[in-house]
Amino acid sequence: MKKIQILLWLSVLFLCSSVWAHGKVGSVAKDENLNGVINFPDVKGRLTLISDLHTHSVFSDGHVWPNIRVAEATRNGLDVLAITEHLEYQPHIAQVPHKDRNSAFLEANNAAKGSSLIVLAGSEITRDMPPGHINAVFIKDANKLFNIDLPKNDKEKEILNKKIREMQWGAEPAIKEHYILSNMWPAEKAVEAANQQGAFLFWNHPDYYRQAPDGIARLQPMHRKMIDKGYLHGIEVVNGSTYSEEAFRIAIENNLALIGTSDVHDLIEWDYLTRAGEHRPVTLIFAKDRSKESIKEALFQRRTVIWFKEILIGKEDNLLPLLKSIISIESVGYGKGTQILTVIIKNNSSAKLQLKNQSRFTFLDNTNLIDLPGNDKIKLKIKTLKELDNLQLEFEVLNALITPGKNPRVIVSTKI
Ligand SMILES: [Zn+2]
Ligand SMILES: [Zn+2]
């Protein structure tokens, strides 16, 4: 009898702990393939930190509690996560009332305690175009980034009601009213308030079809003013499943950081079949150390590379050192009595690389196109014609971009 009682108590305790354990992340399965773990090597003198700086939870229009975002990030091997709720679009405000707009961050930060994940405080400043949507991360207080002035008289009430009637999207009138009233506070003021908090700001999905029906990202005078003032520091070249070549050009021309994010609202597993090898878009940040200050410094210095689908996107200064760390030569040796050099080339990252041979040698078992799978190695048999002391190989990386039309070239060398 006693044993049964103890078992019953234990199961009650277990149930309670799983019910009450709102904050902490649940156990994470160890199988890296099942979890879709992303890994990239550090580059010379810097850590490569993997981030998703744009996600949502039930505290705006997402559909999960913030601890699920933390659990997903941990499973995917991310180092840095920001939950960036729409301050103005609050479709769940009746069901999830929260006066403090820092709530999602506080929940996520609590859930991440005890893990190595760094959670950044952030918000999505949500306006019609221009300026569209702008994320601010490293904020100090989300409550100061939005403002609602209630209508003071019948005339103002009528203007508000007309706007609600004209609004094409949104659900209940109360949600539309909240969005319209908060949108009446100028975007410039929200952007200025975020900058006063020392935040890093980037323009989200500038090609979003609802705000750019032709899908072309274009800087408008309001964006130019923000850039000139030093108020806008990055731009999403990648958002979810979309890529904007125009945003890539805008980033290069205006020295903005290249950002790629998931902007996930549901489950990462639903949007990306991680078990089949898919992954969310991430921004790699090259930081001096794992501190928030270093991450911030790296973002302000534009030290980022995006990994999107099978493509690496980054300015040459950032992408070349990364590629040099990703590709390494593990061993070299001549076959007995031949001038054929066998080289084991290793890929130290999750990113599959498509390489095009640009050196003077040809290969025995390969054409000039070589697939280097992620976290794997390949054997290359190189016809060097005579026995060499040093080997230098040059590859064009066909699935990496340093400008919208240009692939980087990487040189790998070793003593023989
Ligand atoms: Zn948005
Ligand atoms: Zn968003």
mmCIF file of C-alpha atoms in Angstrom, residues 41-328:
data_model
loop_
_atom_site.group_PDB
_atom_site.id
_atom_site.type_symbol
_atom_site.label_atom_id
_atom_site.label_comp_id
_atom_site.label_asym_id
_atom_site.label_seq_id
_atom_site.Cartn_x
_atom_site.Cartn_y
_atom_site.Cartn_z
ATOM 1 C CA PRO A 41 32.723 28.003 -36.423
ATOM 2 C CA ASP A 42 34.214 31.074 -34.783
ATOM 3 C CA VAL A 43 36.215 33.388 -37.013
ATOM 4 C CA LYS A 44 39.633 34.828 -36.327
ATOM 5 C CA GLY A 45 39.480 36.695 -33.023
ATOM 6 C CA ARG A 46 35.685 36.657 -32.835
ATOM 7 C CA LEU A 47 32.896 34.377 -31.707
ATOM 8 C CA THR A 48 30.234 33.489 -34.244
ATOM 9 C CA LEU A 49 26.917 33.871 -32.433
ATOM 10 C CA ILE A 50 23.770 32.565 -34.089
ATOM 11 C CA SER A 51 20.729 34.790 -33.656
ATOM 12 C CA ASP A 52 17.084 35.240 -34.520
ATOM 13 C CA LEU A 53 16.227 38.877 -33.792
ATOM 14 C CA HIS A 54 12.578 38.869 -34.874
ATOM 15 C CA THR A 55 9.991 36.500 -33.350
ATOM 16 C CA HIS A 56 6.506 36.777 -31.855
ATOM 17 C CA SER A 57 4.488 35.240 -29.041
ATOM 18 C CA VAL A 58 0.915 35.522 -27.708
ATOM 19 C CA PHE A 59 1.880 38.942 -26.320
ATOM 20 C CA SER A 60 1.142 40.288 -29.814
ATOM 21 C CA ASP A 61 0.022 38.207 -32.824
ATOM 22 C CA GLY A 62 2.071 35.041 -32.230
ATOM 23 C CA HIS A 63 0.448 31.833 -31.065
ATOM 24 C CA VAL A 64 2.824 30.442 -28.460
ATOM 25 C CA TRP A 65 3.920 31.426 -24.979
ATOM 26 C CA PRO A 66 7.428 33.003 -24.900
ATOM 27 C CA ASN A 67 8.997 29.937 -23.231
ATOM 28 C CA ILE A 68 8.282 27.946 -26.409
ATOM 29 C CA ARG A 69 10.352 30.480 -28.384
ATOM 30 C CA VAL A 70 13.174 29.913 -25.902
ATOM 31 C CA ALA A 71 12.830 26.123 -26.152
ATOM 32 C CA GLU A 72 12.908 26.258 -29.951
ATOM 33 C CA ALA A 73 15.954 28.518 -29.911
ATOM 34 C CA THR A 74 17.743 26.179 -27.521
ATOM 35 C CA ARG A 75 16.871 23.156 -29.658
ATOM 36 C CA ASN A 76 18.174 24.918 -32.767
ATOM 37 C CA GLY A 77 21.456 25.792 -31.048
ATOM 38 C CA LEU A 78 20.887 29.555 -31.168
ATOM 39 C CA ASP A 79 22.996 31.856 -28.996
ATOM 40 C CA VAL A 80 20.808 34.961 -29.180
ATOM 41 C CA LEU A 81 17.025 35.435 -29.351
ATOM 42 C CA ALA A 82 14.767 38.488 -29.397
ATOM 43 C CA ILE A 83 10.995 38.352 -29.007
ATOM 44 C CA THR A 84 9.799 41.507 -30.697
ATOM 45 C CA GLU A 85 6.096 42.041 -30.172
ATOM 46 C CA HIS A 86 4.050 44.528 -32.158
ATOM 47 C CA LEU A 87 3.450 47.336 -29.718
ATOM 48 C CA GLU A 88 0.468 48.636 -31.672
ATOM 49 C CA TYR A 89 -1.145 45.480 -33.084
ATOM 50 C CA GLN A 90 -2.459 43.553 -30.096
ATOM 51 C CA PRO A 91 -5.028 40.978 -31.259
ATOM 52 C CA HIS A 92 -4.840 38.973 -27.995
ATOM 53 C CA ILE A 93 -5.028 41.904 -25.594
ATOM 54 C CA ALA A 94 -8.455 40.841 -24.249
ATOM 55 C CA GLN A 95 -7.320 37.258 -23.606
ATOM 56 C CA VAL A 96 -3.750 38.116 -22.548
ATOM 57 C CA PRO A 97 -3.998 41.535 -20.913
ATOM 58 C CA HIS A 98 -0.584 43.004 -20.130
ATOM 59 C CA LYS A 99 -0.073 46.622 -19.205
ATOM 60 C CA ASP A 100 3.664 46.097 -19.151
ATOM 61 C CA ARG A 101 4.843 45.675 -22.747
ATOM 62 C CA ASN A 102 8.078 44.166 -21.486
ATOM 63 C CA SER A 103 6.134 41.043 -20.429
ATOM 64 C CA ALA A 104 7.180 38.802 -23.340
ATOM 65 C CA PHE A 105 10.843 39.617 -22.743
ATOM 66 C CA LEU A 106 10.526 39.012 -18.986
ATOM 67 C CA GLU A 107 8.840 35.633 -19.564
ATOM 68 C CA ALA A 108 11.434 34.586 -22.150
ATOM 69 C CA ASN A 109 14.351 35.819 -20.085
ATOM 70 C CA ASN A 110 13.074 33.845 -17.112
ATOM 71 C CA ALA A 111 12.641 30.735 -19.273
ATOM 72 C CA ALA A 112 16.210 31.035 -20.528
ATOM 73 C CA LYS A 113 17.733 31.108 -17.022
ATOM 74 C CA GLY A 114 20.207 28.291 -16.592
ATOM 75 C CA SER A 115 20.733 27.933 -20.358
ATOM 76 C CA SER A 116 23.384 29.645 -22.475
ATOM 77 C CA LEU A 117 20.768 31.452 -24.590
ATOM 78 C CA ILE A 118 20.977 35.247 -24.453
ATOM 79 C CA VAL A 119 17.550 36.896 -24.665
ATOM 80 C CA LEU A 120 17.434 40.496 -25.893
ATOM 81 C CA ALA A 121 14.677 42.941 -25.048
ATOM 82 C CA GLY A 122 12.994 44.144 -28.221
ATOM 83 C CA SER A 123 9.824 45.478 -29.822
ATOM 84 C CA GLU A 124 8.379 45.851 -33.295
ATOM 85 C CA ILE A 125 7.321 49.439 -33.968
ATOM 86 C CA THR A 126 4.386 48.823 -36.286
ATOM 87 C CA ARG A 127 3.242 51.493 -38.709
ATOM 88 C CA ASP A 128 1.716 51.694 -42.159
ATOM 89 C CA MET A 129 4.250 52.529 -44.886
ATOM 90 C CA PRO A 130 6.191 54.705 -44.471
ATOM 91 C CA PRO A 131 8.072 53.688 -42.429
ATOM 92 C CA GLY A 132 6.438 50.228 -42.167
ATOM 93 C CA HIS A 133 7.670 47.960 -39.407
ATOM 94 C CA ILE A 134 10.877 48.614 -37.504
ATOM 95 C CA ASN A 135 12.426 46.340 -34.897
ATOM 96 C CA ALA A 136 14.304 47.791 -31.972
ATOM 97 C CA VAL A 137 16.477 45.456 -29.898
ATOM 98 C CA PHE A 138 18.503 46.280 -26.800
ATOM 99 C CA ILE A 139 15.670 48.486 -25.604
ATOM 100 C CA LYS A 140 15.361 49.353 -21.927
ATOM 101 C CA ASP A 141 11.595 49.864 -21.659
ATOM 102 C CA ALA A 142 9.061 48.914 -24.346
ATOM 103 C CA ASN A 143 6.350 50.969 -22.626
ATOM 104 C CA LYS A 144 8.071 54.190 -23.689
ATOM 105 C CA LEU A 145 8.007 53.246 -27.395
ATOM 106 C CA PHE A 146 4.291 53.672 -27.926
ATOM 107 C CA ASN A 147 1.660 56.132 -26.877
ATOM 108 C CA ILE A 148 -2.108 56.407 -26.988
ATOM 109 C CA ASP A 149 -3.963 59.698 -26.739
ATOM 110 C CA LEU A 150 -7.691 59.082 -26.395
ATOM 111 C CA PRO A 151 -10.018 61.295 -28.458
ATOM 112 C CA LYS A 152 -10.809 64.455 -26.514
ATOM 113 C CA ASN A 153 -14.034 65.530 -28.185
ATOM 114 C CA ASP A 154 -16.810 64.385 -30.537
ATOM 115 C CA LYS A 155 -14.923 65.547 -33.611
ATOM 116 C CA GLU A 156 -11.849 63.458 -32.731
ATOM 117 C CA LYS A 157 -14.126 60.499 -31.898
ATOM 118 C CA GLU A 158 -15.763 60.761 -35.323
ATOM 119 C CA ILE A 159 -12.335 60.841 -37.052
ATOM 120 C CA LEU A 160 -11.372 57.693 -35.122
ATOM 121 C CA ASN A 161 -14.622 55.875 -36.001
ATOM 122 C CA LYS A 162 -14.179 56.745 -39.665
ATOM 123 C CA LYS A 163 -10.646 55.323 -39.630
ATOM 124 C CA ILE A 164 -11.905 52.148 -37.932
ATOM 125 C CA ARG A 165 -14.606 51.734 -40.590
ATOM 126 C CA GLU A 166 -12.056 52.258 -43.386
ATOM 127 C CA MET A 167 -9.451 49.870 -41.989
ATOM 128 C CA GLN A 168 -9.120 46.895 -44.309
ATOM 129 C CA TRP A 169 -7.673 44.407 -41.849
ATOM 130 C CA GLY A 170 -7.726 43.553 -38.172
ATOM 131 C CA ALA A 171 -10.493 41.839 -36.252
ATOM 132 C CA GLU A 172 -12.632 43.304 -33.483
ATOM 133 C CA PRO A 173 -13.217 47.073 -33.340
ATOM 134 C CA ALA A 174 -11.302 47.338 -30.039
ATOM 135 C CA ILE A 175 -8.155 45.904 -31.699
ATOM 136 C CA LYS A 176 -8.535 48.210 -34.685
ATOM 137 C CA GLU A 177 -9.065 51.154 -32.334
ATOM 138 C CA HIS A 178 -5.895 50.291 -30.409
ATOM 139 C CA TYR A 179 -3.898 50.035 -33.639
ATOM 140 C CA ILE A 180 -5.236 53.286 -35.090
ATOM 141 C CA LEU A 181 -4.824 55.296 -31.887
ATOM 142 C CA SER A 182 -1.264 54.091 -31.346
ATOM 143 C CA ASN A 183 -0.476 54.750 -35.014
ATOM 144 C CA MET A 184 -1.490 58.358 -34.580
ATOM 145 C CA TRP A 185 1.614 58.847 -32.443
ATOM 146 C CA PRO A 186 4.278 59.712 -35.052
ATOM 147 C CA ALA A 187 6.636 56.875 -35.981
ATOM 148 C CA GLU A 188 9.528 59.332 -35.740
ATOM 149 C CA LYS A 189 8.835 59.746 -32.030
ATOM 150 C CA ALA A 190 8.858 55.978 -31.425
ATOM 151 C CA VAL A 191 12.105 55.634 -33.376
ATOM 152 C CA GLU A 192 13.639 58.503 -31.462
ATOM 153 C CA ALA A 193 12.550 57.030 -28.126
ATOM 154 C CA ALA A 194 14.163 53.684 -29.047
ATOM 155 C CA ASN A 195 17.371 55.462 -30.030
ATOM 156 C CA GLN A 196 17.372 57.358 -26.758
ATOM 157 C CA GLN A 197 17.428 53.946 -25.068
ATOM 158 C CA GLY A 198 20.523 53.042 -27.088
ATOM 159 C CA ALA A 199 18.671 50.430 -29.154
ATOM 160 C CA PHE A 200 19.752 48.825 -32.438
ATOM 161 C CA LEU A 201 17.035 49.429 -35.058
ATOM 162 C CA PHE A 202 16.376 47.597 -38.312
ATOM 163 C CA TRP A 203 13.719 47.948 -40.988
ATOM 164 C CA ASN A 204 11.613 44.795 -41.199
ATOM 165 C CA HIS A 205 10.446 43.099 -44.397
ATOM 166 C CA PRO A 206 10.743 46.233 -46.578
ATOM 167 C CA ASP A 207 9.339 44.118 -49.446
ATOM 168 C CA TYR A 208 6.186 43.043 -47.559
ATOM 169 C CA TYR A 209 3.439 42.762 -50.197
ATOM 170 C CA ARG A 210 0.842 44.595 -48.076
ATOM 171 C CA GLN A 211 3.138 47.601 -47.806
ATOM 172 C CA ALA A 212 5.033 47.214 -51.100
ATOM 173 C CA PRO A 213 2.547 45.603 -53.524
ATOM 174 C CA ASP A 214 5.222 45.158 -56.227
ATOM 175 C CA GLY A 215 7.543 43.466 -53.741
ATOM 176 C CA ILE A 216 10.290 46.052 -54.262
ATOM 177 C CA ALA A 217 12.009 47.515 -51.198
ATOM 178 C CA ARG A 218 12.407 51.282 -51.635
ATOM 179 C CA LEU A 219 13.839 53.828 -49.264
ATOM 180 C CA GLN A 220 11.352 56.625 -48.693
ATOM 181 C CA PRO A 221 12.249 60.115 -47.446
ATOM 182 C CA MET A 222 11.327 59.107 -43.891
ATOM 183 C CA HIS A 223 13.822 56.214 -44.009
ATOM 184 C CA ARG A 224 16.512 58.469 -45.480
ATOM 185 C CA LYS A 225 16.018 60.925 -42.640
ATOM 186 C CA MET A 226 16.352 58.106 -40.116
ATOM 187 C CA ILE A 227 19.546 56.854 -41.758
ATOM 188 C CA ASP A 228 21.003 60.387 -41.951
ATOM 189 C CA LYS A 229 20.317 60.878 -38.250
ATOM 190 C CA GLY A 230 21.952 57.534 -37.448
ATOM 191 C CA TYR A 231 18.614 56.189 -36.192
ATOM 192 C CA LEU A 232 18.338 53.160 -38.509
ATOM 193 C CA HIS A 233 21.150 50.621 -38.320
ATOM 194 C CA GLY A 234 20.069 47.534 -40.216
ATOM 195 C CA ILE A 235 17.620 46.109 -42.730
ATOM 196 C CA GLU A 236 16.015 42.708 -43.202
ATOM 197 C CA VAL A 237 17.306 41.305 -46.462
ATOM 198 C CA VAL A 238 15.673 38.054 -45.410
ATOM 199 C CA ASN A 239 12.380 37.680 -43.521
ATOM 200 C CA GLY A 240 10.948 34.177 -43.155
ATOM 201 C CA SER A 241 10.820 32.647 -46.622
ATOM 202 C CA THR A 242 11.439 35.934 -48.460
ATOM 203 C CA TYR A 243 14.656 37.460 -49.819
ATOM 204 C CA SER A 244 14.945 41.043 -51.065
ATOM 205 C CA GLU A 245 17.717 41.801 -53.536
ATOM 206 C CA GLU A 246 16.723 45.465 -53.357
ATOM 207 C CA ALA A 247 17.119 45.471 -49.574
ATOM 208 C CA PHE A 248 20.573 43.927 -50.031
ATOM 209 C CA ARG A 249 21.503 46.856 -52.310
ATOM 210 C CA ILE A 250 20.019 49.381 -49.863
ATOM 211 C CA ALA A 251 22.133 47.817 -47.092
ATOM 212 C CA ILE A 252 25.334 48.118 -49.120
ATOM 213 C CA GLU A 253 24.638 51.651 -50.335
ATOM 214 C CA ASN A 254 23.715 52.948 -46.880
ATOM 215 C CA ASN A 255 26.011 50.876 -44.691
ATOM 216 C CA LEU A 256 23.210 49.073 -42.882
ATOM 217 C CA ALA A 257 23.694 45.730 -41.161
ATOM 218 C CA LEU A 258 22.382 42.736 -43.128
ATOM 219 C CA ILE A 259 19.706 41.022 -41.073
ATOM 220 C CA GLY A 260 17.863 37.745 -41.672
ATOM 221 C CA THR A 261 15.110 36.617 -39.296
ATOM 222 C CA SER A 262 12.313 34.073 -39.032
ATOM 223 C CA ASP A 263 9.563 36.510 -37.889
ATOM 224 C CA VAL A 264 7.960 33.298 -36.637
ATOM 225 C CA HIS A 265 4.398 33.465 -35.312
ATOM 226 C CA ASP A 266 3.507 29.776 -35.020
ATOM 227 C CA LEU A 267 5.968 26.956 -34.425
ATOM 228 C CA ILE A 268 9.438 26.849 -35.995
ATOM 229 C CA GLU A 269 8.839 23.137 -36.676
ATOM 230 C CA TRP A 270 5.753 24.014 -38.714
ATOM 231 C CA ASP A 271 7.493 26.683 -40.790
ATOM 232 C CA TYR A 272 10.746 24.749 -41.302
ATOM 233 C CA LEU A 273 10.989 20.983 -41.563
ATOM 234 C CA THR A 274 14.044 20.808 -39.328
ATOM 235 C CA ARG A 275 13.903 16.994 -39.325
ATOM 236 C CA ALA A 276 14.295 17.114 -43.097
ATOM 237 C CA GLY A 277 17.294 19.437 -42.834
ATOM 238 C CA GLU A 278 15.518 22.791 -43.206
ATOM 239 C CA HIS A 279 16.379 25.663 -40.906
ATOM 240 C CA ARG A 280 15.067 29.080 -39.962
ATOM 241 C CA PRO A 281 16.914 32.090 -41.400
ATOM 242 C CA VAL A 282 19.497 33.303 -38.900
ATOM 243 C CA THR A 283 21.856 36.233 -38.546
ATOM 244 C CA LEU A 284 25.400 35.295 -37.581
ATOM 245 C CA ILE A 285 26.906 37.979 -35.357
ATOM 246 C CA PHE A 286 30.692 38.193 -34.992
ATOM 247 C CA ALA A 287 31.230 39.335 -31.421
ATOM 248 C CA LYS A 288 34.295 39.762 -29.225
ATOM 249 C CA ASP A 289 32.682 37.692 -26.457
ATOM 250 C CA ARG A 290 29.308 36.308 -25.365
ATOM 251 C CA SER A 291 28.198 39.461 -23.524
ATOM 252 C CA LYS A 292 25.237 41.593 -24.556
ATOM 253 C CA GLU A 293 27.569 44.590 -24.887
ATOM 254 C CA SER A 294 29.724 42.737 -27.399
ATOM 255 C CA ILE A 295 26.713 41.572 -29.405
ATOM 256 C CA LYS A 296 25.447 45.145 -29.517
ATOM 257 C CA GLU A 297 28.859 46.445 -30.550
ATOM 258 C CA ALA A 298 29.066 43.847 -33.336
ATOM 259 C CA LEU A 299 25.618 44.789 -34.658
ATOM 260 C CA PHE A 300 26.437 48.498 -34.624
ATOM 261 C CA GLN A 301 29.672 47.682 -36.483
ATOM 262 C CA ARG A 302 27.595 45.721 -39.070
ATOM 263 C CA ARG A 303 29.480 42.469 -38.428
ATOM 264 C CA THR A 304 26.775 40.074 -39.634
ATOM 265 C CA VAL A 305 26.154 37.319 -42.180
ATOM 266 C CA ILE A 306 22.752 35.850 -43.033
ATOM 267 C CA TRP A 307 22.159 32.122 -43.532
ATOM 268 C CA PHE A 308 18.989 31.708 -45.585
ATOM 269 C CA LYS A 309 17.901 28.407 -47.132
ATOM 270 C CA GLU A 310 21.156 27.179 -48.757
ATOM 271 C CA ILE A 311 22.685 30.648 -49.173
ATOM 272 C CA LEU A 312 25.151 32.672 -47.112
ATOM 273 C CA ILE A 313 24.721 36.431 -47.568
ATOM 274 C CA GLY A 314 27.172 38.982 -46.241
ATOM 275 C CA LYS A 315 29.518 41.796 -47.046
ATOM 276 C CA GLU A 316 32.934 40.531 -48.114
ATOM 277 C CA ASP A 317 34.655 41.681 -44.890
ATOM 278 C CA ASN A 318 32.345 39.460 -42.872
ATOM 279 C CA LEU A 319 31.766 36.553 -45.240
ATOM 280 C CA LEU A 320 35.365 35.777 -46.268
ATOM 281 C CA PRO A 321 36.709 35.149 -42.747
ATOM 282 C CA LEU A 322 33.668 32.963 -42.082
ATOM 283 C CA LEU A 323 34.247 30.886 -45.229
ATOM 284 C CA LYS A 324 37.907 30.494 -44.270
ATOM 285 C CA SER A 325 36.839 29.056 -40.930
ATOM 286 C CA ILE A 326 34.178 26.835 -42.474
ATOM 287 C CA ILE A 327 36.511 25.141 -44.991
ATOM 288 C CA SER A 328 39.553 23.372 -43.642
#
